[in-house]
Coordinates of C-alpha atoms in Angstrom, one line a residue:
X163 CA 91.6 -84.4 85.8
X164 CA 92.8 -83.2 89.2
X165 CA 94.5 -85.5 91.6
X166 CA 93.4 -85.5 95.2
X167 CA 96.0 -86.0 97.9
X168 CA 94.3 -86.7 101.3
X169 CA 96.8 -87.2 104.1
X170 CA 96.6 -87.6 107.8
X171 CA 98.8 -85.1 109.6
X172 CA 100.0 -86.1 113.1
X173 CA 102.7 -88.8 113.0
X174 CA 102.3 -89.0 109.2
X175 CA 103.4 -85.6 107.8
X176 CA 103.9 -83.6 111.1
X177 CA 105.5 -84.7 114.4
X178 CA 105.4 -83.5 118.0
X179 CA 108.5 -83.4 120.1
X180 CA 107.5 -86.7 121.7
X181 CA 107.1 -88.3 118.3
X182 CA 110.5 -86.9 117.2
X183 CA 112.1 -88.4 120.3
X184 CA 110.8 -91.8 119.4
X185 CA 111.9 -91.9 115.8
X186 CA 114.8 -89.5 115.1
X187 CA 118.4 -90.1 116.2
X188 CA 120.5 -87.2 117.4
X189 CA 123.2 -87.9 114.9
X190 CA 122.8 -86.1 111.6
X191 CA 119.3 -85.1 112.5
X192 CA 117.5 -83.2 109.6
X193 CA 116.7 -79.5 110.0
X194 CA 113.2 -78.9 111.2
X195 CA 110.5 -76.4 110.6
X196 CA 108.0 -75.7 113.3
X197 CA 104.4 -75.6 111.9
X198 CA 102.4 -75.4 115.1
X199 CA 102.6 -73.2 118.2
X200 CA 100.1 -73.2 121.1
X201 CA 100.3 -71.0 124.1
X202 CA 103.7 -69.8 123.0
X203 CA 105.1 -73.3 122.9
X204 CA 106.2 -75.0 119.6
X205 CA 104.3 -78.3 119.2
X206 CA 104.7 -79.8 115.8
X207 CA 107.4 -80.0 113.1
X208 CA 108.3 -81.3 109.7
X209 CA 111.7 -81.3 108.0
X210 CA 112.7 -78.4 105.8
X211 CA 112.9 -80.9 103.0
X212 CA 109.3 -82.1 103.7
X213 CA 108.2 -78.4 103.7
X214 CA 109.4 -77.9 100.2
X215 CA 107.9 -81.2 99.1
X216 CA 104.6 -80.3 100.6
X217 CA 104.6 -77.0 98.7
X218 CA 105.3 -78.9 95.5
X219 CA 102.4 -81.3 96.2
X220 CA 100.1 -78.4 96.8
X221 CA 101.0 -77.0 93.4
X222 CA 100.6 -80.4 91.6
X223 CA 97.4 -81.7 93.2
X224 CA 94.4 -80.8 95.4
X225 CA 95.9 -81.3 98.8
X226 CA 93.3 -81.9 101.5
X227 CA 94.6 -82.3 105.1
X228 CA 92.6 -85.2 106.7
X229 CA 92.8 -85.3 110.5
X230 CA 91.1 -86.4 113.6
X231 CA 91.9 -83.1 115.2
X232 CA 89.1 -80.6 116.0
X233 CA 88.8 -77.6 113.8
X234 CA 90.4 -75.4 116.5
X235 CA 93.4 -77.8 116.7
X236 CA 93.7 -78.0 113.0
X237 CA 93.7 -74.2 112.6
X238 CA 96.7 -73.9 114.8
X239 CA 98.8 -75.6 112.1
X240 CA 100.6 -73.4 109.6
X241 CA 101.5 -75.7 106.8
X242 CA 103.8 -74.6 104.0
X243 CA 102.5 -74.3 100.5
X244 CA 99.2 -73.1 99.1
X245 CA 96.3 -72.8 101.5
X246 CA 94.2 -75.9 101.1
X247 CA 90.8 -75.3 99.6
X248 CA 89.5 -78.3 101.5
X249 CA 90.3 -79.8 104.9
X250 CA 88.7 -82.6 106.7
X251 CA 88.6 -82.4 110.6
X252 CA 87.1 -84.4 113.4
X253 CA 87.7 -87.6 111.6
X254 CA 85.3 -86.5 108.8
X255 CA 82.8 -84.8 111.0
X256 CA 83.6 -81.4 109.6
X257 CA 84.5 -80.5 106.0
X258 CA 86.1 -77.1 105.7
X259 CA 85.8 -75.2 102.4
X260 CA 88.2 -72.3 102.3
X261 CA 88.5 -72.6 106.1
X262 CA 84.7 -72.6 106.8
X263 CA 82.6 -75.5 107.9
X264 CA 80.2 -76.9 105.3
X265 CA 77.0 -77.0 107.3
X266 CA 75.2 -79.3 104.9
X267 CA 77.9 -81.9 105.2
X268 CA 78.0 -81.7 109.0
X269 CA 74.2 -82.1 109.2
X270 CA 74.4 -85.2 107.0
X271 CA 77.1 -86.7 109.4
X272 CA 75.0 -86.0 112.4
X273 CA 72.0 -87.7 110.9
X274 CA 74.1 -90.9 110.2
X275 CA 75.4 -91.0 113.7
X276 CA 71.9 -90.7 115.2
X277 CA 70.7 -93.5 113.0
X278 CA 73.6 -96.0 113.3
X279 CA 75.3 -95.9 116.7
X280 CA 74.9 -95.4 120.4
X281 CA 74.9 -91.8 121.7
X282 CA 78.1 -90.1 122.7
X283 CA 76.8 -89.7 126.3
X284 CA 76.7 -93.4 126.8
X285 CA 80.3 -93.7 125.6
X286 CA 81.4 -90.9 127.9
X287 CA 79.7 -92.4 130.9
X288 CA 81.4 -95.8 130.3
X289 CA 84.8 -94.2 129.9
X290 CA 84.4 -92.2 133.0
X291 CA 83.3 -95.2 135.1
X292 CA 85.8 -97.8 133.7
X293 CA 89.0 -95.8 133.3
X294 CA 91.2 -95.7 136.3
X295 CA 92.3 -92.2 137.5
X296 CA 95.7 -93.7 138.2
X297 CA 96.5 -93.7 134.5
X298 CA 94.1 -91.3 133.0
X299 CA 95.3 -87.7 132.7
X300 CA 92.4 -86.1 130.7
X301 CA 88.9 -86.9 129.5
X302 CA 88.0 -85.1 126.4
X303 CA 85.1 -84.7 123.9
X304 CA 85.9 -83.5 120.4
X305 CA 83.3 -81.4 118.6
X306 CA 80.5 -83.3 120.3
X307 CA 81.2 -86.1 117.9
X308 CA 83.6 -88.5 119.7
X309 CA 85.6 -88.9 122.9
X310 CA 89.2 -89.6 123.9
X311 CA 91.4 -90.1 126.9
X312 CA 94.9 -88.9 127.5
X313 CA 96.7 -91.6 129.4
X314 CA 100.0 -92.6 130.9
X315 CA 101.0 -95.5 128.6
X316 CA 103.3 -97.1 131.0
X317 CA 100.5 -97.5 133.6
X318 CA 97.8 -98.5 131.1
X319 CA 96.6 -102.1 131.7
X320 CA 97.5 -104.3 128.7
X321 CA 93.9 -105.6 128.2
X322 CA 91.9 -102.5 129.0
X323 CA 91.9 -101.1 125.5
X324 CA 90.9 -104.5 124.0
X325 CA 88.0 -104.9 126.4
X326 CA 86.9 -101.3 125.6
X327 CA 87.0 -102.1 121.9
X328 CA 84.8 -105.2 122.3
X329 CA 82.3 -103.2 124.4
X330 CA 82.3 -100.3 121.8
X331 CA 82.0 -102.6 118.8
X332 CA 78.6 -103.8 120.0
X333 CA 77.4 -100.1 120.1
X334 CA 78.6 -99.1 116.7
X335 CA 81.9 -97.5 117.8
X336 CA 85.6 -98.1 117.2
X337 CA 88.5 -97.8 119.6
X338 CA 92.0 -96.7 118.6
X339 CA 95.2 -96.2 120.7
X340 CA 97.5 -93.5 119.3
X341 CA 100.5 -92.5 121.4
X342 CA 99.0 -91.3 124.7
X343 CA 95.5 -91.0 123.4
X344 CA 92.7 -93.6 123.4
X345 CA 90.0 -92.6 120.9
X346 CA 86.4 -93.8 120.9
X347 CA 84.8 -92.9 117.5
X348 CA 81.5 -93.8 115.9
X349 CA 81.8 -96.2 113.0
X350 CA 79.9 -93.9 110.6
X351 CA 82.3 -91.0 111.4
X352 CA 85.0 -91.7 108.8
X353 CA 87.7 -89.8 106.9
X354 CA 86.9 -91.8 103.8
X355 CA 83.4 -90.5 103.4
X356 CA 84.6 -86.9 103.6
X357 CA 87.4 -87.6 101.1
X358 CA 84.9 -89.1 98.6
X359 CA 82.9 -86.0 98.9
X360 CA 85.9 -83.8 98.2
X361 CA 86.7 -86.0 95.2
X362 CA 83.1 -85.6 93.9
X363 CA 83.3 -81.8 94.3
X364 CA 86.7 -81.5 92.6
X365 CA 86.2 -84.1 89.9
X366 CA 89.4 -85.9 91.1
X367 CA 89.8 -89.3 89.4
X368 CA 92.9 -90.3 91.3
X369 CA 92.9 -90.3 95.1
X370 CA 96.2 -90.6 97.0
X371 CA 96.3 -91.1 100.7
X372 CA 98.6 -91.7 103.7
X373 CA 98.1 -92.4 107.4
X374 CA 99.6 -94.3 110.4
X375 CA 96.7 -95.2 112.7
X376 CA 93.6 -97.4 112.8
X377 CA 91.5 -94.3 112.1
X378 CA 93.3 -94.0 108.8
X379 CA 92.6 -97.5 107.6
X380 CA 89.3 -96.6 105.9
X381 CA 91.0 -93.6 104.3
X382 CA 93.7 -95.7 102.8
X383 CA 91.2 -98.3 101.5
X384 CA 89.3 -95.5 99.8
X385 CA 92.4 -94.4 97.9
X386 CA 93.7 -95.6 94.5
X387 CA 97.2 -95.5 96.0
X388 CA 98.1 -95.3 99.7
X389 CA 101.2 -95.3 101.9
X390 CA 101.7 -96.0 105.6
X391 CA 104.9 -95.2 107.6
X392 CA 107.0 -97.8 109.3
X393 CA 105.7 -96.7 112.7
X394 CA 102.3 -96.3 114.2
X395 CA 99.2 -98.4 114.9
X396 CA 98.9 -99.9 111.4
X397 CA 102.6 -100.8 111.2
X398 CA 102.5 -102.4 114.6
X399 CA 99.6 -104.6 113.4
X400 CA 101.2 -105.4 110.1
X401 CA 98.2 -104.0 108.3
X402 CA 98.2 -103.6 104.6
X403 CA 96.1 -103.9 101.4
X404 CA 96.8 -104.4 97.7
X405 CA 97.0 -100.7 96.9
X406 CA 98.9 -99.8 100.1
X407 CA 102.7 -99.5 100.3
X408 CA 104.2 -100.2 103.7
X409 CA 107.2 -97.9 103.9
X410 CA 110.3 -98.9 106.0
X411 CA 111.0 -95.3 107.0
X412 CA 109.9 -94.1 110.4
X413 CA 109.3 -90.6 111.9
X414 CA 110.0 -87.4 110.0
X415 CA 111.9 -89.3 107.3
X416 CA 108.7 -91.3 106.6
X417 CA 106.9 -87.9 106.2
X418 CA 109.5 -87.0 103.5
X419 CA 109.1 -90.3 101.8
X420 CA 105.3 -90.1 101.7
X421 CA 105.5 -86.6 100.2
X422 CA 107.9 -87.8 97.5
X423 CA 105.5 -90.6 96.7
X424 CA 102.6 -88.2 96.5
X425 CA 104.5 -85.9 94.2
X426 CA 105.6 -88.7 91.9
X427 CA 102.1 -90.2 91.6
X428 CA 100.5 -86.7 91.1
X429 CA 102.8 -85.8 88.3
X430 CA 102.5 -89.1 86.6
X431 CA 99.0 -90.4 87.3
X432 CA 98.2 -93.9 86.2

C-alpha cells in the first residue's frame, strides 16, 4: 500500500534567507539550491543534499506538501523531484489535485467554518483595533480563510500574543507566532483533515509527517510517525507526542534529517 508523506514546507524543508541566518553558520556551510523566486528575488532554499533526498522521497512515496501558504504563494515554489499529485494549501483550506483546487473539498471546509467559529471579519476588526502600528508592518488575509500580521518581533509586546490567543480561543480560533508572522486561524481549518482526505483517496496506510509550528501539531498527531526540527514554535515549547521524534538538528540540516527519516520509513514501512 502507498505511503503518504505530508510535510510542512517553510522552516521544515525550505528556508528563507532570514531563517538561514538564524540556523546556519558560515563555516562549512552546505551548498544551497534556490527553490523560490518572487519579483526577481530569491526567497527560499534547501540544500543540494536535501534536493536529492526529496527527489528520492517523491519516488518512494506519495509526497503531499502541506502548508499554510496560499495557493499563489505555494505555486511560486519549484521543488525538486516528481510534481506532487496532491498539495494542501491555506492550512487545509484548499486541496490541490494535479495543481487544481478540489472545489468539493473547499466547499466542505467553508461549511465547517460557518458552523463552528466566529466570522473572519470579527477577527480582522479585532486585529486592526488592538495591534499597534508601531510594530505591525502588514495586515493580511489569506484566501478569505484566515488572517495574519507581519510584525517587528523586537518591538512586539511580550504578552500581546498570549492575550490575543485567549480572546481567539473563545471564538473558535487559534493563534500562532512564526518568525515575523502572527497567524489567527479557525480551529476547524486544519492540515490534518486534508491529509486524512489524501490518505483516503490514495489508500495510504502509513502517514509520515513533519513540521515546526503550532499549526503543524494536529498534522503530526494525525501521522503514524512524525518529526519536528530542533528549532521553531514546537521546539521552543518542548512539544512532543509518543509517535513524534524531536530532532536535535536545526535549520537546513534539520530539513536534510527529516527527509532521510521519511525515506527510511517509506522504504521500510512498519
